[in-house]
Amino acid sequence: MGLKNVDSQCSLSELDDYDLSRLLSKPRLNIERQRSFDDSLSELSIGLGLNRGSYDNFEAMYSPRGRTGLDTPTSSARNSFEPHPMVAEAWEALRRTMVFFKDQPVGTIAALDSSEEALNYDQVFVRDFVPSALAFLMNGEPDIVKNFLLRTLWLQGSEKKIDRFKLGEGVMPASFKVLHDATTKRETLAADFGESAIGRVAPVDSGFWWIILLRAYTKSTGDLSLSERPECQRGMRLILTLCLSEGFDTFPTLLCADGCSMVDRRMGVYGYPIEIQALFFMALRCALAMLKADSNEGKECIEKIVERLHALSYHMRSYFWLDFQQLNKIYRYKTEEYSHTAVNKFNVIPDSIPDWIFEFMPTRGGYFIGNVSPARMDFRWFALGNCIAILSSLTTPEQSMAIMDLIESRWEELVGEMPLKVCYPAIENHEWIIVTGCDPKNTRWSYHNGGSWPVLLWLLTAACIKTGRPQIARRAIDLAETRLLKDSWPEYYDGKLGRYIGKQARKFQTWSIAGYLVAKMMLEDPSHLGMISLEEDKQMKPVLKRSSSWNC
Ligand code: GLC
């Protein structure tokens, strides 16, 4: 039975979310793989949000036809909105970026800007393709997504070496391109796993996005046969094996090098960056919904995932969360504490708290900070990590609301004139020299250093819908609509308010185009949110009070 036949209004008794702790306490053999279908049901019918009330209100307001379930509409044709003229232009621009391999569409190139040197922007990037893929899925065109998933999976099998050093089997490429041999007329795929990338860093996020996209495809089409293929099952296991192995780690978070995700240059995003931890958590949950327990490898992987999810959500909710109360606590921390009774477990020195945070932190609101490691808290706010935390339910419902409160009360800083800052604030002066290594592309309020990235609009919109705050997304989309098309879809904007087209920004940047389309389609039909959002797992109950978590 395909998911398309599912009545989205099914009864609450079917809504039991996947019970993590039940699994943990059960012997291995009881782990049954029958879940993905039930999970999909529950996630869909719960209302795709943490706050059913607000989601329903929103839907009643904006979607008079009722929820369309998984039967995705062909966008604007059937909606109650007048389609914005930019939508048609965006679709045309997006279609021009499609890449074909052996006559099949397999992805979209990063940018179609002939005025700039192509560098690697003529390649299909895994992370960049995600919003394109969601746009195609929402528009009822899943083939390109399926082809992409299979081709990149095949590339995962290639030998990956940087100089004489071999990378793990599970690593997924950052990008790939189609090579045409003029004489033989043959086409081949060439992938980059970091061996050509600036800084030679492997993309940790690619594998996570691949798993997240596989679930989005499965949810959107109801086609379980793709994720159930042995090669897809193996692909997921290989990706996660890279992250779930035991070693010297004392934290459940994933240790990373700088530049291993969207921010792919040195920006002090090393150690345990929120951008990676949130994607890691989401990929673990997506894999759990798709992995089959019909082999020992499958069962073992599921068990490891379940254990890691518990530890990871506890760690993140306890130590990465910052709000006014928590900031005040850190400000008054004692240091040099030893043994299990320590309150300041990581020995953070209060003097290392940057001045800007005291003004930035509203009385109401909070967020997951950029990084936590021994004696180091990176207080910067990162858009992708916080939105993914909401979508994956890494945040508690209260934390999700607090993140939205923060965005609302710090609108000028985080959204300004163009949604959305990749991180806040920018690094300047001596700190810029030390942290970026004098990177001329990452000067203050530019590119990865506090620049504004239109692609992030889709993540913001999804988070807004999930938390029942569609009006925030509407405001952000209105802002984007005043500029994006006129400015030819820039990759990023510069300045404290994001008012200037980025110094070295590409035009016709594909994910700026696709991000806008996805945001529009989700707002028009919020049931699309289900393909990129996961319900809260009731068994991963958070520590109720920050103080208690900190002390235990
Ligand atoms: C830049 C971005 C990276 C993106 C790539 C292609 O390097 O930092 O996130 O994937 O461009 O658009």
Coordinates of C-alpha atoms and ligand atoms in Angstrom, one line a residue:
M1 CA 0.0 0.0 0.0
G2 CA 1.4 3.4 -0.9
L3 CA 1.3 6.3 1.4
K4 CA -0.9 8.1 -1.1
N5 CA -3.8 6.1 0.0
V6 CA -3.5 7.1 3.5
D7 CA -6.3 9.2 4.9
S8 CA -4.5 12.1 6.6
Q9 CA -7.2 12.4 9.3
C10 CA -6.6 9.0 10.9
S11 CA -7.4 8.4 14.5
L12 CA -5.3 9.4 17.4
S13 CA -4.8 5.8 18.4
E14 CA -2.6 5.4 15.4
L15 CA -0.4 8.3 16.4
D16 CA 1.9 6.5 18.8
D17 CA 5.3 7.8 17.9
Y18 CA 8.2 5.5 17.7
D19 CA 8.9 4.5 21.2
L20 CA 12.6 4.9 21.8
S21 CA 12.8 3.8 25.4
R22 CA 10.6 0.7 24.7
L23 CA 13.2 -0.3 22.1
L24 CA 16.1 0.3 24.4
S25 CA 14.7 -2.0 27.0
K26 CA 13.7 -4.7 24.6
P27 CA 15.9 -7.5 23.5
R28 CA 17.3 -7.1 20.0
L29 CA 15.1 -9.6 18.3
N30 CA 12.0 -7.7 19.2
I31 CA 13.0 -4.8 17.1
E32 CA 10.5 -5.1 14.3
R33 CA 10.9 -3.2 11.1
Q34 CA 7.3 -2.3 10.2
R35 CA 7.7 1.1 11.3
S36 CA 8.3 3.4 8.5
F37 CA 4.8 3.2 7.3
D38 CA 3.3 3.6 10.8
D39 CA 5.7 6.4 11.6
S40 CA 4.7 8.2 8.5
L41 CA 1.1 7.9 9.4
S42 CA 1.7 9.2 12.9
E43 CA 3.9 12.1 11.8
L44 CA 1.4 13.1 9.1
S45 CA -1.7 12.8 11.2
I46 CA -0.4 14.5 14.3
G47 CA -0.5 17.7 12.4
L48 CA 3.1 18.0 11.4
G49 CA 3.8 20.3 14.2
L50 CA 4.5 20.6 17.8
N51 CA 1.6 22.7 18.4
R52 CA -1.4 21.1 16.9
G53 CA -3.7 24.0 17.8
S54 CA -1.7 26.6 16.1
Y55 CA -1.1 24.4 13.1
D56 CA -4.7 23.7 12.6
N57 CA -5.7 27.4 13.0
F58 CA -3.2 28.2 10.4
E59 CA -4.5 25.6 8.1
A60 CA -8.1 26.7 8.5
M61 CA -7.0 30.1 7.7
Y62 CA -4.9 29.4 4.7
S63 CA -6.0 26.1 3.3
P64 CA -9.7 26.1 2.8
R65 CA -9.5 22.9 0.7
G66 CA -8.2 21.1 3.8
R67 CA -5.0 19.2 4.0
T68 CA -3.8 17.7 0.8
G69 CA -1.9 14.9 2.6
L70 CA 0.8 13.3 0.6
D71 CA -0.9 13.9 -2.7
T72 CA 1.3 16.8 -3.5
P73 CA -0.3 19.5 -5.5
T74 CA 1.2 21.0 -8.6
S75 CA 1.9 24.1 -6.8
S76 CA 0.1 27.3 -7.6
A77 CA -2.5 25.9 -10.0
R78 CA -4.7 24.6 -7.2
N79 CA -4.2 27.0 -4.4
S80 CA -6.2 29.8 -3.1
F81 CA -3.4 32.4 -3.6
E82 CA -2.8 34.5 -6.7
P83 CA 0.6 33.1 -7.7
H84 CA 3.3 35.8 -7.4
P85 CA 4.9 36.6 -10.8
M86 CA 8.2 35.6 -9.3
V87 CA 7.1 32.0 -8.9
A88 CA 6.9 31.3 -12.7
E89 CA 10.3 33.0 -13.2
A90 CA 11.8 30.9 -10.4
W91 CA 10.5 27.7 -11.9
E92 CA 12.0 28.6 -15.3
A93 CA 15.3 29.5 -13.8
L94 CA 15.3 26.3 -11.7
R95 CA 14.6 24.1 -14.7
R96 CA 17.5 25.7 -16.6
T97 CA 19.9 24.4 -13.9
M98 CA 18.9 20.7 -14.4
V99 CA 21.8 18.3 -15.1
F100 CA 21.3 15.2 -17.2
F101 CA 23.2 12.0 -17.2
K102 CA 22.4 9.4 -19.8
D103 CA 19.3 11.4 -20.7
Q104 CA 18.0 11.3 -17.2
P105 CA 17.8 14.3 -14.8
V106 CA 20.2 13.7 -11.9
G107 CA 20.4 17.1 -10.1
T108 CA 20.8 20.9 -10.5
I109 CA 24.0 22.8 -10.7
A110 CA 24.9 25.2 -8.0
A111 CA 24.8 28.4 -10.0
L112 CA 24.2 29.4 -13.6
D113 CA 26.1 32.7 -13.6
S114 CA 28.1 33.1 -16.8
S115 CA 29.5 36.5 -15.7
E116 CA 31.7 34.8 -13.0
E117 CA 34.4 32.2 -13.1
A118 CA 32.6 28.8 -12.7
L119 CA 35.1 27.4 -10.2
N120 CA 33.0 24.5 -8.8
Y121 CA 29.6 26.2 -9.1
D122 CA 29.0 24.2 -12.3
Q123 CA 28.7 21.1 -10.2
V124 CA 25.8 19.4 -8.5
F125 CA 26.3 19.9 -4.7
V126 CA 24.5 17.5 -2.5
R127 CA 23.5 20.1 0.1
D128 CA 22.5 22.6 -2.6
F129 CA 20.3 20.1 -4.3
V130 CA 18.1 19.6 -1.2
P131 CA 15.9 22.6 -1.8
S132 CA 15.7 21.8 -5.5
A133 CA 14.7 18.3 -4.6
L134 CA 12.0 19.5 -2.2
A135 CA 10.6 21.9 -4.9
F136 CA 10.4 19.0 -7.4
L137 CA 8.8 16.7 -4.8
M138 CA 6.3 19.3 -3.9
N139 CA 5.5 19.8 -7.5
G140 CA 4.9 16.1 -8.1
E141 CA 8.1 15.5 -10.0
P142 CA 10.0 12.8 -7.9
D143 CA 12.1 11.2 -10.7
I144 CA 15.0 13.7 -10.6
V145 CA 15.2 13.1 -6.8
K146 CA 15.2 9.3 -7.1
N147 CA 17.9 9.5 -9.8
F148 CA 20.0 11.8 -7.7
L149 CA 19.7 9.5 -4.7
L150 CA 20.7 6.5 -6.7
R151 CA 23.6 8.2 -8.5
T152 CA 25.1 9.7 -5.4
L153 CA 24.7 6.4 -3.7
W154 CA 26.7 4.8 -6.5
L155 CA 29.3 7.5 -6.1
Q156 CA 29.6 6.6 -2.4
G157 CA 31.2 3.3 -3.6
S158 CA 34.1 5.0 -5.4
E159 CA 37.5 5.0 -3.9
K160 CA 38.1 8.2 -1.9
K161 CA 41.6 9.3 -1.3
I162 CA 43.3 12.6 -0.3
D163 CA 47.0 12.3 -1.2
R164 CA 47.8 8.9 0.3
F165 CA 45.1 8.8 2.9
K166 CA 41.9 6.8 2.4
L167 CA 38.5 8.2 3.6
G168 CA 35.8 6.1 5.2
E169 CA 33.6 4.0 3.0
G170 CA 30.4 5.9 4.0
V171 CA 31.5 9.4 3.0
M172 CA 29.2 10.9 0.5
P173 CA 30.4 13.5 -2.1
A174 CA 30.2 17.2 -1.6
S175 CA 29.5 17.5 -5.3
F176 CA 29.7 15.8 -8.6
K177 CA 29.7 16.7 -12.3
V178 CA 29.0 14.9 -15.6
L179 CA 32.0 14.5 -17.9
H180 CA 31.4 14.2 -21.6
D181 CA 34.1 12.4 -23.7
A182 CA 34.0 14.1 -27.1
T183 CA 35.6 11.1 -28.9
T184 CA 33.9 8.2 -27.4
K185 CA 30.7 10.2 -26.7
R186 CA 30.5 8.5 -23.3
E187 CA 29.4 10.2 -20.2
T188 CA 30.9 9.6 -16.7
L189 CA 30.3 11.1 -13.3
A190 CA 33.2 12.6 -11.4
A191 CA 32.7 13.3 -7.6
D192 CA 34.5 15.5 -5.1
F193 CA 34.7 14.1 -1.6
G194 CA 36.8 17.0 -0.4
E195 CA 40.0 16.1 -2.3
S196 CA 39.5 19.1 -4.6
A197 CA 37.6 21.4 -2.3
I198 CA 39.2 24.5 -0.8
G199 CA 40.8 23.3 2.5
R200 CA 40.5 19.7 1.6
V201 CA 37.7 18.9 4.1
A202 CA 35.2 16.1 3.6
P203 CA 31.6 17.2 3.7
V204 CA 30.1 15.7 6.9
D205 CA 26.7 17.1 6.1
S206 CA 26.3 15.4 2.7
G207 CA 25.6 12.0 4.1
F208 CA 23.1 13.4 6.5
W209 CA 21.3 15.4 3.8
W210 CA 21.2 12.2 1.7
I211 CA 19.4 10.3 4.4
I212 CA 17.0 13.2 5.1
L213 CA 16.2 13.5 1.4
L214 CA 15.6 9.7 1.1
R215 CA 12.9 10.1 3.8
A216 CA 11.5 13.2 2.1
Y217 CA 11.2 11.2 -1.1
T218 CA 9.6 8.3 0.6
K219 CA 7.1 10.5 2.5
S220 CA 6.2 12.5 -0.5
T221 CA 5.7 9.7 -3.0
G222 CA 4.7 6.8 -0.7
D223 CA 7.2 4.7 -2.6
L224 CA 8.8 2.6 0.1
S225 CA 10.6 0.4 -2.5
L226 CA 13.5 2.8 -2.9
S227 CA 14.5 3.1 0.8
E228 CA 14.0 -0.6 1.2
R229 CA 16.4 -1.5 -1.5
P230 CA 19.4 -3.4 -0.1
E231 CA 21.8 -0.8 -1.5
C232 CA 19.9 2.1 0.1
Q233 CA 19.9 0.2 3.4
R234 CA 23.6 -0.3 3.1
G235 CA 24.2 3.3 2.1
M236 CA 22.5 4.5 5.3
R237 CA 24.3 2.1 7.5
L238 CA 27.7 3.1 6.0
I239 CA 27.0 6.8 6.5
L240 CA 26.0 6.3 10.1
T241 CA 28.8 3.8 10.9
L242 CA 31.2 6.7 10.4
C243 CA 29.5 8.5 13.2
L244 CA 28.4 5.8 15.6
S245 CA 31.7 4.1 16.3
E246 CA 33.1 4.1 19.8
G247 CA 36.4 5.8 20.5
F248 CA 37.9 8.4 22.7
D249 CA 34.8 10.6 22.7
T250 CA 33.3 11.6 26.0
F251 CA 30.4 13.5 24.3
P252 CA 27.6 12.1 22.1
T253 CA 28.0 15.0 19.7
L254 CA 30.1 14.5 16.6
L255 CA 33.6 15.9 16.4
C256 CA 34.3 17.8 13.2
A257 CA 36.9 19.8 11.3
D258 CA 36.2 23.4 10.3
G259 CA 34.5 23.8 7.0
C260 CA 32.7 20.5 6.8
S261 CA 29.2 21.8 6.1
M262 CA 27.4 24.7 4.4
V263 CA 30.0 27.0 6.0
D264 CA 32.8 25.4 4.0
R265 CA 35.7 27.6 4.9
R266 CA 37.5 28.2 8.1
M267 CA 35.1 30.1 10.4
G268 CA 35.7 28.6 13.8
V269 CA 33.0 26.0 13.1
Y270 CA 35.0 23.1 14.3
G271 CA 34.7 20.8 17.3
Y272 CA 31.0 20.3 17.9
P273 CA 29.2 22.8 15.7
I274 CA 25.4 23.0 16.1
E275 CA 25.0 22.9 12.3
I276 CA 26.4 19.4 12.2
Q277 CA 24.8 18.2 15.5
A278 CA 21.3 19.1 14.4
L279 CA 21.7 17.5 11.0
F280 CA 23.2 14.4 12.7
F281 CA 20.2 14.1 15.0
M282 CA 17.8 14.5 12.1
A283 CA 19.6 12.0 10.0
L284 CA 19.6 9.5 12.9
R285 CA 15.8 9.9 13.3
C286 CA 15.1 9.6 9.5
A287 CA 17.3 6.5 9.3
L288 CA 15.5 5.0 12.2
A289 CA 12.2 5.4 10.4
M290 CA 13.6 3.7 7.3
L291 CA 16.1 1.0 8.4
K292 CA 15.0 -2.6 8.3
A293 CA 15.8 -4.9 11.2
D294 CA 15.8 -8.0 8.9
S295 CA 19.5 -8.5 9.2
N296 CA 22.0 -8.4 12.1
E297 CA 23.7 -5.3 10.6
G298 CA 20.3 -3.6 10.4
K299 CA 19.4 -4.5 14.0
E300 CA 22.8 -3.4 15.4
C301 CA 22.6 -0.1 13.6
I302 CA 19.1 0.5 14.9
E303 CA 20.2 -0.2 18.4
K304 CA 23.1 2.1 18.2
I305 CA 20.9 4.9 16.7
V306 CA 18.4 4.6 19.5
E307 CA 21.1 4.8 22.2
R308 CA 22.8 7.7 20.5
L309 CA 19.5 9.7 20.0
H310 CA 18.9 9.5 23.8
A311 CA 22.3 10.7 24.7
L312 CA 22.5 13.3 22.0
S313 CA 19.2 14.9 22.7
Y314 CA 20.0 15.1 26.5
H315 CA 23.4 16.6 25.8
M316 CA 22.1 19.2 23.3
R317 CA 19.1 20.2 25.3
S318 CA 21.1 20.6 28.4
Y319 CA 24.4 22.1 27.3
F320 CA 23.7 23.9 24.0
W321 CA 20.6 25.7 25.2
L322 CA 21.0 29.3 26.1
D323 CA 18.4 31.7 27.3
F324 CA 18.4 34.7 29.7
Q325 CA 18.4 32.5 32.9
Q326 CA 21.1 30.2 31.6
L327 CA 23.2 33.1 30.5
N328 CA 22.9 34.6 34.0
K329 CA 24.0 31.3 35.5
I330 CA 27.0 31.0 33.2
Y331 CA 27.9 34.6 34.1
R332 CA 28.1 33.6 37.7
Y333 CA 29.9 30.3 37.2
K334 CA 32.6 29.1 39.5
T335 CA 35.6 27.6 37.8
E336 CA 38.2 24.9 38.6
E337 CA 35.5 22.6 39.9
Y338 CA 36.5 19.0 40.1
S339 CA 34.6 15.7 40.2
H340 CA 31.0 14.7 39.7
T341 CA 29.5 17.5 41.7
A342 CA 30.8 20.2 39.3
V343 CA 28.1 22.6 38.0
N344 CA 30.4 24.2 35.4
K345 CA 31.2 20.8 33.9
F346 CA 33.2 22.1 30.9
N347 CA 35.1 24.7 33.0
V348 CA 33.9 27.7 31.0
I349 CA 35.5 30.9 32.2
P350 CA 32.8 33.6 32.6
D351 CA 35.3 36.2 31.3
S352 CA 35.2 34.4 27.9
I353 CA 31.5 35.4 27.4
P354 CA 31.5 38.0 24.7
D355 CA 30.0 41.4 25.4
W356 CA 27.5 41.4 22.6
I357 CA 25.5 38.5 24.0
F358 CA 24.3 40.4 27.1
E359 CA 22.5 42.9 24.9
F360 CA 21.4 40.5 22.3
M361 CA 19.7 38.0 24.7
P362 CA 16.0 39.0 25.1
T363 CA 14.2 38.3 28.3
R364 CA 11.9 36.0 26.4
G365 CA 13.5 33.6 23.9
G366 CA 16.6 31.4 23.5
Y367 CA 18.6 29.3 21.1
F368 CA 21.1 26.5 20.7
I369 CA 24.5 28.2 20.7
G370 CA 27.1 27.5 18.0
N371 CA 29.4 25.1 19.9
V372 CA 30.2 23.6 23.3
S373 CA 33.5 22.0 24.2
P374 CA 36.0 22.1 27.1
A375 CA 36.3 25.7 28.2
R376 CA 34.8 26.9 25.0
M377 CA 31.3 28.1 24.3
D378 CA 30.7 29.7 20.9
F379 CA 27.8 31.9 21.6
R380 CA 27.1 32.7 17.9
W381 CA 23.6 32.1 16.6
F382 CA 23.4 29.8 13.5
A383 CA 20.3 29.8 11.4
L384 CA 20.5 26.3 9.9
G385 CA 21.3 24.5 13.1
N386 CA 18.5 26.1 15.0
C387 CA 15.9 25.6 12.2
I388 CA 16.9 21.9 11.8
A389 CA 16.8 21.5 15.5
I390 CA 13.1 22.6 15.4
L391 CA 12.3 20.5 12.4
S392 CA 13.8 17.3 13.8
S393 CA 12.3 18.0 17.3
L394 CA 15.8 18.1 18.8
T395 CA 14.4 21.1 20.6
T396 CA 11.6 20.6 23.2
P397 CA 8.3 22.3 22.2
E398 CA 9.2 25.1 24.6
Q399 CA 12.6 25.5 23.1
S400 CA 11.2 25.7 19.6
M401 CA 8.8 28.5 20.7
A402 CA 11.7 30.3 22.4
I403 CA 13.8 30.2 19.2
M404 CA 10.9 31.8 17.3
D405 CA 10.5 34.4 20.1
L406 CA 14.2 35.2 19.7
I407 CA 13.9 35.6 15.9
E408 CA 10.9 37.9 16.4
S409 CA 12.5 40.1 19.0
R410 CA 15.9 40.2 17.2
W411 CA 14.4 40.6 13.7
E412 CA 16.7 43.5 12.6
E413 CA 19.8 41.6 13.6
L414 CA 18.8 38.1 12.2
V415 CA 16.6 39.0 9.3
G416 CA 17.2 42.7 8.5
E417 CA 16.3 43.5 4.9
M418 CA 17.0 40.0 3.5
P419 CA 16.4 36.7 5.2
L420 CA 18.4 35.1 6.7
K421 CA 21.8 35.6 8.4
V422 CA 23.8 32.4 8.2
C423 CA 25.2 33.3 11.7
Y424 CA 25.2 36.2 14.1
P425 CA 27.2 38.2 14.8
A426 CA 30.1 38.7 12.5
I427 CA 33.7 38.2 13.6
E428 CA 35.9 41.3 13.3
N429 CA 39.4 42.6 13.8
H430 CA 41.8 40.5 15.7
E431 CA 39.3 37.7 16.2
W432 CA 38.8 37.6 12.4
I433 CA 42.5 37.3 11.9
I434 CA 42.8 34.4 14.3
V435 CA 39.5 32.6 13.5
T436 CA 39.4 32.8 9.7
G437 CA 43.1 33.0 9.0
C438 CA 42.5 36.4 7.4
D439 CA 40.0 35.1 4.9
P440 CA 39.3 38.0 2.4
K441 CA 36.0 36.4 1.4
N442 CA 34.8 36.1 5.0
T443 CA 35.2 39.7 6.1
R444 CA 32.7 41.0 8.7
W445 CA 29.0 40.8 7.6
S446 CA 29.9 39.1 4.3
Y447 CA 29.5 35.5 3.0
H448 CA 29.8 33.0 5.9
N449 CA 30.7 35.7 8.4
G450 CA 27.3 37.2 9.1
G451 CA 26.2 37.3 5.5
S452 CA 22.5 36.8 4.6
W453 CA 21.6 33.8 2.6
P454 CA 18.2 33.7 0.8
V455 CA 18.4 29.8 0.6
L456 CA 17.7 29.8 4.4
L457 CA 14.2 31.2 3.7
W458 CA 12.9 27.7 3.3
L459 CA 14.3 26.5 6.6
L460 CA 12.9 29.5 8.4
T461 CA 9.5 29.0 6.7
A462 CA 9.4 25.3 7.7
A463 CA 10.3 26.2 11.3
C464 CA 7.6 28.9 11.3
I465 CA 4.9 26.6 10.1
K466 CA 5.9 23.9 12.6
T467 CA 5.7 26.3 15.5
G468 CA 2.4 27.8 14.3
R469 CA 4.0 31.1 13.4
P470 CA 3.3 31.4 9.6
Q471 CA 3.1 35.2 9.9
I472 CA 6.8 35.3 10.5
A473 CA 7.5 33.4 7.3
R474 CA 5.1 35.6 5.4
R475 CA 7.0 38.7 6.6
A476 CA 10.3 37.1 5.5
I477 CA 9.0 36.0 2.1
D478 CA 7.6 39.5 1.5
L479 CA 11.1 40.9 2.1
A480 CA 12.7 38.4 -0.2
E481 CA 10.2 39.2 -2.9
T482 CA 11.2 42.9 -3.0
R483 CA 14.7 42.0 -4.1
L484 CA 15.5 38.5 -5.2
L485 CA 14.3 38.5 -8.8
K486 CA 15.4 42.1 -9.4
D487 CA 18.9 41.2 -8.1
S488 CA 19.0 38.0 -10.2
W489 CA 18.8 35.5 -7.3
P490 CA 22.1 36.3 -5.5
E491 CA 23.9 33.6 -3.5
Y492 CA 24.2 35.9 -0.5
Y493 CA 23.9 39.5 0.7
D494 CA 26.3 41.6 2.7
G495 CA 26.0 44.1 5.5
K496 CA 24.5 44.3 9.0
L497 CA 21.0 44.4 7.5
G498 CA 21.8 42.3 4.4
R499 CA 21.1 45.2 2.2
Y500 CA 24.0 44.8 -0.3
I501 CA 24.4 42.0 -2.9
G502 CA 27.3 40.0 -1.7
K503 CA 30.8 41.1 -2.8
Q504 CA 31.6 37.8 -4.5
A505 CA 28.0 36.4 -4.6
R506 CA 27.0 34.4 -7.7
K507 CA 23.9 35.4 -9.5
F508 CA 21.3 32.8 -10.4
Q509 CA 22.4 30.7 -7.4
T510 CA 20.2 27.7 -7.7
W511 CA 19.4 27.2 -4.0
S512 CA 18.3 30.8 -3.7
I513 CA 15.8 30.1 -6.4
A514 CA 14.7 26.7 -5.1
G515 CA 14.6 27.9 -1.5
Y516 CA 12.2 30.6 -2.4
L517 CA 9.9 28.2 -4.3
V518 CA 9.9 25.7 -1.4
A519 CA 9.1 28.5 1.1
K520 CA 6.2 29.6 -1.1
M521 CA 4.8 26.1 -1.7
M522 CA 5.0 25.2 2.0
L523 CA 3.1 28.3 3.1
E524 CA 0.5 27.7 0.5
D525 CA 0.1 24.0 1.5
P526 CA 1.5 23.4 4.9
S527 CA 1.0 19.6 4.6
H528 CA 4.3 19.7 2.6
L529 CA 6.0 20.2 5.9
G530 CA 5.6 16.5 6.7
M531 CA 8.4 15.6 4.3
I532 CA 11.0 17.6 6.2
S533 CA 9.7 17.6 9.7
L534 CA 9.6 15.0 12.5
E535 CA 7.3 14.8 15.5
E536 CA 8.6 15.1 19.0
D537 CA 9.5 11.7 20.4
K538 CA 7.5 11.6 23.6
Q539 CA 10.0 9.2 25.2
M540 CA 12.9 11.6 24.8
K541 CA 11.4 13.8 27.5
P542 CA 13.8 16.6 28.3
V543 CA 15.1 17.6 31.6
L544 CA 12.3 19.7 32.8
K545 CA 14.4 22.5 34.3
R546 CA 17.7 23.7 33.0
S547 CA 19.0 23.9 36.5
S548 CA 18.3 20.3 37.2
S549 CA 19.9 19.1 34.0
W550 CA 23.0 21.1 34.7
N551 CA 23.4 19.7 38.1
C552 CA 22.9 16.0 37.4
Ligands
GLC1 C1 29.8 27.8 -1.2 C2 28.9 27.5 0.0 C3 28.5 26.1 0.1 C4 27.8 25.7 -1.2 C5 28.7 26.0 -2.4 C6 27.9 25.8 -3.7 O1 31.0 27.1 -1.2 O2 29.7 27.9 1.1 O3 27.7 25.8 1.2 O4 27.5 24.3 -1.2 O5 29.1 27.3 -2.4 O6 26.8 26.6 -3.8

